[in-house]
PDB file of C-alpha atoms in Angstrom:
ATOM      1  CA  UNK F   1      10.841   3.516 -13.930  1.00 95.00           C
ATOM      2  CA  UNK F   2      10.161   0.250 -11.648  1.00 94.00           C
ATOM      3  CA  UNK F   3      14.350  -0.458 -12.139  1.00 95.00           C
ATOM      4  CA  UNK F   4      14.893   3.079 -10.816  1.00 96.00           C
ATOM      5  CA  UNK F   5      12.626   2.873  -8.110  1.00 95.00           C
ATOM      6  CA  UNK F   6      13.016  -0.398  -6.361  1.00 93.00           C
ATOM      7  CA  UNK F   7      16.536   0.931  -6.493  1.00 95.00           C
ATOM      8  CA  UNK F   8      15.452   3.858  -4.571  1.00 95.00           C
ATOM      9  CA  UNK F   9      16.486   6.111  -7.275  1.00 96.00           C
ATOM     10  CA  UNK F  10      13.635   8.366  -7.812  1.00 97.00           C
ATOM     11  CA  UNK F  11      14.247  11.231  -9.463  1.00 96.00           C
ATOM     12  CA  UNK F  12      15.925   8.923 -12.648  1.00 97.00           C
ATOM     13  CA  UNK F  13      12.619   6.664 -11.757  1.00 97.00           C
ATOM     14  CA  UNK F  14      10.227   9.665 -11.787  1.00 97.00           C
ATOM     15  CA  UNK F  15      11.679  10.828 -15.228  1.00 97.00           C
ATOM     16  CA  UNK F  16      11.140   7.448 -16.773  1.00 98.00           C
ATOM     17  CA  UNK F  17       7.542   6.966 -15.314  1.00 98.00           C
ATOM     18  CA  UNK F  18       6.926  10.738 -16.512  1.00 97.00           C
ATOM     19  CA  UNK F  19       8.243   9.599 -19.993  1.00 97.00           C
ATOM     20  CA  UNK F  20       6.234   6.659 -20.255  1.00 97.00           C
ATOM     21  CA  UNK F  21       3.157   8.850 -19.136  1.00 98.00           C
ATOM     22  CA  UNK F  22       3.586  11.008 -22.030  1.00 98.00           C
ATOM     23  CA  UNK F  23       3.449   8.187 -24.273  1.00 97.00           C
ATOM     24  CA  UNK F  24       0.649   6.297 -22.871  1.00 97.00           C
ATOM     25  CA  UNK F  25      -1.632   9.514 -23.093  1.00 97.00           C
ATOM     26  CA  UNK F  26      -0.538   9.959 -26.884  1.00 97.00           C
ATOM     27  CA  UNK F  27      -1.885   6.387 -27.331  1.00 96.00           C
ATOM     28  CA  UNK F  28      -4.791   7.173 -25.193  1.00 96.00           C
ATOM     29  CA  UNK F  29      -4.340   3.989 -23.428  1.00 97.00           C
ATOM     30  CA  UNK F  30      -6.390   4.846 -20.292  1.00 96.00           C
ATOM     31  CA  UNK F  31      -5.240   1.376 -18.402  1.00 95.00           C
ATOM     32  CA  UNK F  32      -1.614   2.463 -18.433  1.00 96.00           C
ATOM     33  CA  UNK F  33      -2.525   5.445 -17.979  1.00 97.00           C
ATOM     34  CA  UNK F  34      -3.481   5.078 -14.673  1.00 96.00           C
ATOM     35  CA  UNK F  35      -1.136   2.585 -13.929  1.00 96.00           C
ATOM     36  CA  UNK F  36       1.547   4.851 -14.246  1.00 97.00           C
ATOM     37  CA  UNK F  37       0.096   7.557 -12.347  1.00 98.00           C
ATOM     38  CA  UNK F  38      -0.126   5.426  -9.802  1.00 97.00           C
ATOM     39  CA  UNK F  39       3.524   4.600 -10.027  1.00 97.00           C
ATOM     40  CA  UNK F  40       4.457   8.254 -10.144  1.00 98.00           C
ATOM     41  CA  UNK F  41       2.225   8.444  -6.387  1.00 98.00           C
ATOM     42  CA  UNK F  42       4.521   6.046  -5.345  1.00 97.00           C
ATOM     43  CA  UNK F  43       7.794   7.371  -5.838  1.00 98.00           C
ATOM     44  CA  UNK F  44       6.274  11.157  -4.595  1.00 98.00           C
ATOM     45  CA  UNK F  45       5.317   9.022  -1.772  1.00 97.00           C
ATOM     46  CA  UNK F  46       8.527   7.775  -1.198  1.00 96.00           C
ATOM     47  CA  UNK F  47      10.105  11.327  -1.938  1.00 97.00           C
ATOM     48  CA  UNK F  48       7.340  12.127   1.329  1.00 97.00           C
ATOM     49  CA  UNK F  49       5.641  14.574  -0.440  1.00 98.00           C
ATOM     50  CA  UNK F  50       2.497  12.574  -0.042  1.00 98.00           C
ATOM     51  CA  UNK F  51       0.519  15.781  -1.010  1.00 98.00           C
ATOM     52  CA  UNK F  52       1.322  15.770  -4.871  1.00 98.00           C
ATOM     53  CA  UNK F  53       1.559  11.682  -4.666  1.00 98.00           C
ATOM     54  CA  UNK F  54      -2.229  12.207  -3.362  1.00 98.00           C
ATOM     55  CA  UNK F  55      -3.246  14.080  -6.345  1.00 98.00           C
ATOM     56  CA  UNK F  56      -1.675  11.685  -9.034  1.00 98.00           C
ATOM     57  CA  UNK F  57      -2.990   8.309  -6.967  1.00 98.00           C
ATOM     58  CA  UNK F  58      -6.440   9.945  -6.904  1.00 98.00           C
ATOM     59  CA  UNK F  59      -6.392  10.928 -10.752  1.00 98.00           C
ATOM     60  CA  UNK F  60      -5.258   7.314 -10.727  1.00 98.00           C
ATOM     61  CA  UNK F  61      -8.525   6.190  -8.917  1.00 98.00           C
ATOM     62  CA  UNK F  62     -10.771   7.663 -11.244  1.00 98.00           C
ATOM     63  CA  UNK F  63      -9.433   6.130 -14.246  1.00 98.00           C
ATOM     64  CA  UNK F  64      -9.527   2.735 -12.663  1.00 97.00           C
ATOM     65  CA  UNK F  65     -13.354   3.348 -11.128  1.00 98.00           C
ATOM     66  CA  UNK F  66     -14.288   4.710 -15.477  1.00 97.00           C
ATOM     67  CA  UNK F  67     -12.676   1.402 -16.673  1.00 97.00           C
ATOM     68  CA  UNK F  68     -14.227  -0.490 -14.013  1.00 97.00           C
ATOM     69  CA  UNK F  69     -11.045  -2.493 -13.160  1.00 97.00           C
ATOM     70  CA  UNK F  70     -12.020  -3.913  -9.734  1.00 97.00           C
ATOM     71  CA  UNK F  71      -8.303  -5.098  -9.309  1.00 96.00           C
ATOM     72  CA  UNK F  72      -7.138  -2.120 -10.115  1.00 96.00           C
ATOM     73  CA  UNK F  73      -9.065  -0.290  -7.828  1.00 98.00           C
ATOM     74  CA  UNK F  74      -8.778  -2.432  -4.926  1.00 98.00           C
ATOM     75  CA  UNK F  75      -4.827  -1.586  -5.562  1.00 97.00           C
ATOM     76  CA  UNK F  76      -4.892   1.900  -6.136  1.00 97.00           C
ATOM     77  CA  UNK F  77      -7.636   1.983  -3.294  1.00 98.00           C
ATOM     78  CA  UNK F  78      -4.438   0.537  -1.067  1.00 98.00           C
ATOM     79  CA  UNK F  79      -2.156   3.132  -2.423  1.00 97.00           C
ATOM     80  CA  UNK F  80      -4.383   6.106  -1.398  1.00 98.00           C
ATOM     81  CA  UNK F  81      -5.352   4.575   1.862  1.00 98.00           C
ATOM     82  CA  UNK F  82      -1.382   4.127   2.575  1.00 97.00           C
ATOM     83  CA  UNK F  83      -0.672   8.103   1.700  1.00 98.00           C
ATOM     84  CA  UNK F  84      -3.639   9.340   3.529  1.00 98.00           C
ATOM     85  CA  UNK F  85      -2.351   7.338   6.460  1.00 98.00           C
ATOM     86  CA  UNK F  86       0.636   9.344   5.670  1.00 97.00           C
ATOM     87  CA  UNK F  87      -0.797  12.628   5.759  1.00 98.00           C
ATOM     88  CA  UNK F  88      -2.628  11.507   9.111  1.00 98.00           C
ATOM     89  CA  UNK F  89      -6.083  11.291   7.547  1.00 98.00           C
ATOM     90  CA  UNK F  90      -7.108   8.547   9.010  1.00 98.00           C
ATOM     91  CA  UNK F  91     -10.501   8.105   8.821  1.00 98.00           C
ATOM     92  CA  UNK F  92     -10.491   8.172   4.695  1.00 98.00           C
ATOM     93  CA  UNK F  93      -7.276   6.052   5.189  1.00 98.00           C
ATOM     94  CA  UNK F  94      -9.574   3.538   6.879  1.00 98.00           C
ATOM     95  CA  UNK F  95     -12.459   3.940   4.555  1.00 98.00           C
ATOM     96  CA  UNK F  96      -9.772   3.383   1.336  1.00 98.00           C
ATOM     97  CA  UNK F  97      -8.366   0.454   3.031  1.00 98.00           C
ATOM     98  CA  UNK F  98     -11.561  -1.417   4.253  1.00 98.00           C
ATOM     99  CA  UNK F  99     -13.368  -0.591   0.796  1.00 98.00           C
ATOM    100  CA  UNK F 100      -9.734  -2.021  -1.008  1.00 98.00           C
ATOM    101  CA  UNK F 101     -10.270  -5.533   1.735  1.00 97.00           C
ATOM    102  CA  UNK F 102     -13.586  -5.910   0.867  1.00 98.00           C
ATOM    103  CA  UNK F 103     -12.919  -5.907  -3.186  1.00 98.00           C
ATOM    104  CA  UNK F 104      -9.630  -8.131  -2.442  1.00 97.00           C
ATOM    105  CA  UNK F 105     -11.792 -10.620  -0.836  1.00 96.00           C
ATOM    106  CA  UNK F 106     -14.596 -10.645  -3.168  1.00 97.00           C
ATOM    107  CA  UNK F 107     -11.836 -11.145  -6.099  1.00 97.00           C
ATOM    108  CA  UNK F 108      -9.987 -13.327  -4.532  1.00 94.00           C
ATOM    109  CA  UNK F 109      -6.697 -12.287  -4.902  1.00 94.00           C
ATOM    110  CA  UNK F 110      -4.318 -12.997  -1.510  1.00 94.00           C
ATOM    111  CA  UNK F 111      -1.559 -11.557  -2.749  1.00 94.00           C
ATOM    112  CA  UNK F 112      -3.861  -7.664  -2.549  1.00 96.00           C
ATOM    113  CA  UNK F 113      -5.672  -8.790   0.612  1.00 97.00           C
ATOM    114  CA  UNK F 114      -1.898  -9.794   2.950  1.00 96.00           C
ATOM    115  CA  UNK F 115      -0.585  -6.355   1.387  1.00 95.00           C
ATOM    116  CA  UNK F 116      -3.888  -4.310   2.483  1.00 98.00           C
ATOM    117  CA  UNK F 117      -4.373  -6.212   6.113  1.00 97.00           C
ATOM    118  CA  UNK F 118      -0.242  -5.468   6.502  1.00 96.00           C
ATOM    119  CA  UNK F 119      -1.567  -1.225   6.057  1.00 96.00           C
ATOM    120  CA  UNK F 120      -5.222  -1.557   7.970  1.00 97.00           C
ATOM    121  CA  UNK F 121      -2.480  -3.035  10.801  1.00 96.00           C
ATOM    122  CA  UNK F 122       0.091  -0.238  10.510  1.00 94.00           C
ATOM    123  CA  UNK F 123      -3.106   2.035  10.346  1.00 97.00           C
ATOM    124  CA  UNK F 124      -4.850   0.198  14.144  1.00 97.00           C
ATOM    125  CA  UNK F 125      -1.404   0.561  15.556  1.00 95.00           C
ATOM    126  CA  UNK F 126      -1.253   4.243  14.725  1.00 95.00           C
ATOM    127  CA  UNK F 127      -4.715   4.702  16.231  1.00 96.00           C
ATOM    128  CA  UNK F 128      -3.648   2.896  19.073  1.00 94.00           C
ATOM    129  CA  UNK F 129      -6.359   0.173  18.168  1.00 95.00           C
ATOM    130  CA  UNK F 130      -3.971  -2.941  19.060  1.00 93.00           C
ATOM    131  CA  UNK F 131      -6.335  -5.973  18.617  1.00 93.00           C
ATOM    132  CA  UNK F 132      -7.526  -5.231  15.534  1.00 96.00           C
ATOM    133  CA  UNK F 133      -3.690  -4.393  14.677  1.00 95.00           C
ATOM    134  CA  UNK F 134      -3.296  -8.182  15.694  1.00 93.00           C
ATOM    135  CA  UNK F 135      -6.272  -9.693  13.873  1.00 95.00           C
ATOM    136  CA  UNK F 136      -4.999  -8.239  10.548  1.00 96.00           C
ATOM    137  CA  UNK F 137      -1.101  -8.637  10.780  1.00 94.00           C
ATOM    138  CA  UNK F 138      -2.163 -12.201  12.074  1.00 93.00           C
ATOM    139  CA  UNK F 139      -4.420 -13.608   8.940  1.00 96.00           C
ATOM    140  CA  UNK F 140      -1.889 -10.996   6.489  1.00 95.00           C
ATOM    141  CA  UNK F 141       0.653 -13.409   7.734  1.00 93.00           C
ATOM    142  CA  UNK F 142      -1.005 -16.095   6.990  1.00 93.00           C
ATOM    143  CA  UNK F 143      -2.068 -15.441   4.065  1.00 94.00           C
ATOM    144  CA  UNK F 144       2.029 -14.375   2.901  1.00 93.00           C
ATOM    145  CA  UNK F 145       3.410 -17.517   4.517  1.00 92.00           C
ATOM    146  CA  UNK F 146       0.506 -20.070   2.924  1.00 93.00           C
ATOM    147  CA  UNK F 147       1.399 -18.433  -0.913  1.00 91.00           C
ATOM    148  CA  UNK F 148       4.677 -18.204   0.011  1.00 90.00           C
ATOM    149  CA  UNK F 149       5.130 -13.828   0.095  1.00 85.00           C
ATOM    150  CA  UNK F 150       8.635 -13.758   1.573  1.00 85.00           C
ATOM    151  CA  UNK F 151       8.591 -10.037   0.459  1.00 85.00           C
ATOM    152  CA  UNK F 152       6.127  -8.967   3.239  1.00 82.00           C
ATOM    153  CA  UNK F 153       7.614 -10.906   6.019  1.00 88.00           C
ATOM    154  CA  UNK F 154       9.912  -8.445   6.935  1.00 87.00           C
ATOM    155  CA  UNK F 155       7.360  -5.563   7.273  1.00 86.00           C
ATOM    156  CA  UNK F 156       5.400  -7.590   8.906  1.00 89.00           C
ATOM    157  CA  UNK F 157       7.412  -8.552  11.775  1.00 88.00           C
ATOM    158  CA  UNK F 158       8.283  -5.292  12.300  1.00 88.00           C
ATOM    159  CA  UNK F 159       5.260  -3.759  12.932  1.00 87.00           C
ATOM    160  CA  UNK F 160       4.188  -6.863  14.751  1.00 85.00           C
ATOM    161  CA  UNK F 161       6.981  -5.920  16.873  1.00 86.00           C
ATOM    162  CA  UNK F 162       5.365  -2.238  17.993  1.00 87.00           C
ATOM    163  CA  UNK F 163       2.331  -3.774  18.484  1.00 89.00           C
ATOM    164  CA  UNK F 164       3.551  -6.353  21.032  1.00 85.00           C
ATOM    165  CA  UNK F 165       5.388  -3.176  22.710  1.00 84.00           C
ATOM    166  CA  UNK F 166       2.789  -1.380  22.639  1.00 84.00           C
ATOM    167  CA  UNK F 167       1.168  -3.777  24.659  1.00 83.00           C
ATOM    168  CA  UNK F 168       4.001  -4.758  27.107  1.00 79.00           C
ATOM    169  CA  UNK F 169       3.537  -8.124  25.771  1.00 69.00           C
ATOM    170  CA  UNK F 170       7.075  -8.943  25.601  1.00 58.00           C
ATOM    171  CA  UNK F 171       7.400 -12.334  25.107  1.00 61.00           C
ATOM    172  CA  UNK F 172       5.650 -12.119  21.555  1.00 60.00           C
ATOM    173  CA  UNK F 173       7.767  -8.517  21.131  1.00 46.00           C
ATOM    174  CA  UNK F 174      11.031 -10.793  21.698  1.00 51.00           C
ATOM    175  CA  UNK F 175       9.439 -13.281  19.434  1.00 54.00           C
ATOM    176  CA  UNK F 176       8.509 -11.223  16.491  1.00 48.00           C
ATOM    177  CA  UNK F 177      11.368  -9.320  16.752  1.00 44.00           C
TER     178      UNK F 177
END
């Protein structure tokens, strides 16, 4: 299912996920269990039909919150805050994403907190909140250049780059861009 997906072939990537889903559940094994229904949000997400990725990332969630995973909320907590955004919800997209910083933080994992500051800055651009879009694309950066996350770079700079236009700050819009 990953294969399929990062190879933007969903539909073979959906089957496989839906496959190992099956399985999983026959084996009862609640941690890839949810795991994989948060895969399958992704690739609906990626399909936009954010409304049926929703309802599989949030039967997700409540696996994760039973088993107590705290990693594995904070993650899933970053998947529904990034489809909610999606959908325009933004005030429970904020609420996912802040609750998913504050367990990154207290866990200590960089790699979760760069890839959930990255969506609360997507998520202060779209609300037209520009510093705060800033402050988190600024220490997200940070954090992905100091443990070396070449993979967020680009998506970073890009949305870096709105900001700056959004503010008519050009220089840095010419810089990040």
């Amino acid at each position: 299912g990953n294969n399929f997906f990062y190879q933007e072939q969903y539909s073979l990537s959906l089957e496989h996920f839906q496959k190992a889903l099956k399985l999983l559940k026959s084996n009862q094994n609640e941690n890839g269990i949810y795991r994989t229904l948060s895969a399958i949000s992704s690739v609906y997400e990626q399909m936009d039909d954010n409304e049926l990725a929703l309802g599989y990332v949030l039967s997700a969630l409540k696996i994760a919150e039973k088993l107590n995973d705290q990693n594995g909320i904070a993650w899933t907590l970053l998947n529904v805050g990034s489809i909610r955004h999606n959908l325009k919800d933004y005030k429970n997209a904020l609420a996912n994403l802040t609750k998913a910083n504050q367990i990154s933080e207290s866990l200590g994992d960089e790699m979760l907190r760069a890839n959930v500051l990255e969506s609360l800055g997507h998520l202060y651009k779209d609300l037209g909140q520009l510093p705060q879009a800033v402050a988190c694309l600024n220490t997200s950066l940070q954090i992905s250049l100091d443990n070396n996350h070449r993979s967020n770079l680009v998506g970073l700079y890009e949305t870096f780059a709105k900001v700056y236009y959004k503010l008519n700050d050009f220089e840095q819009f010419l810089i990040r861009n």
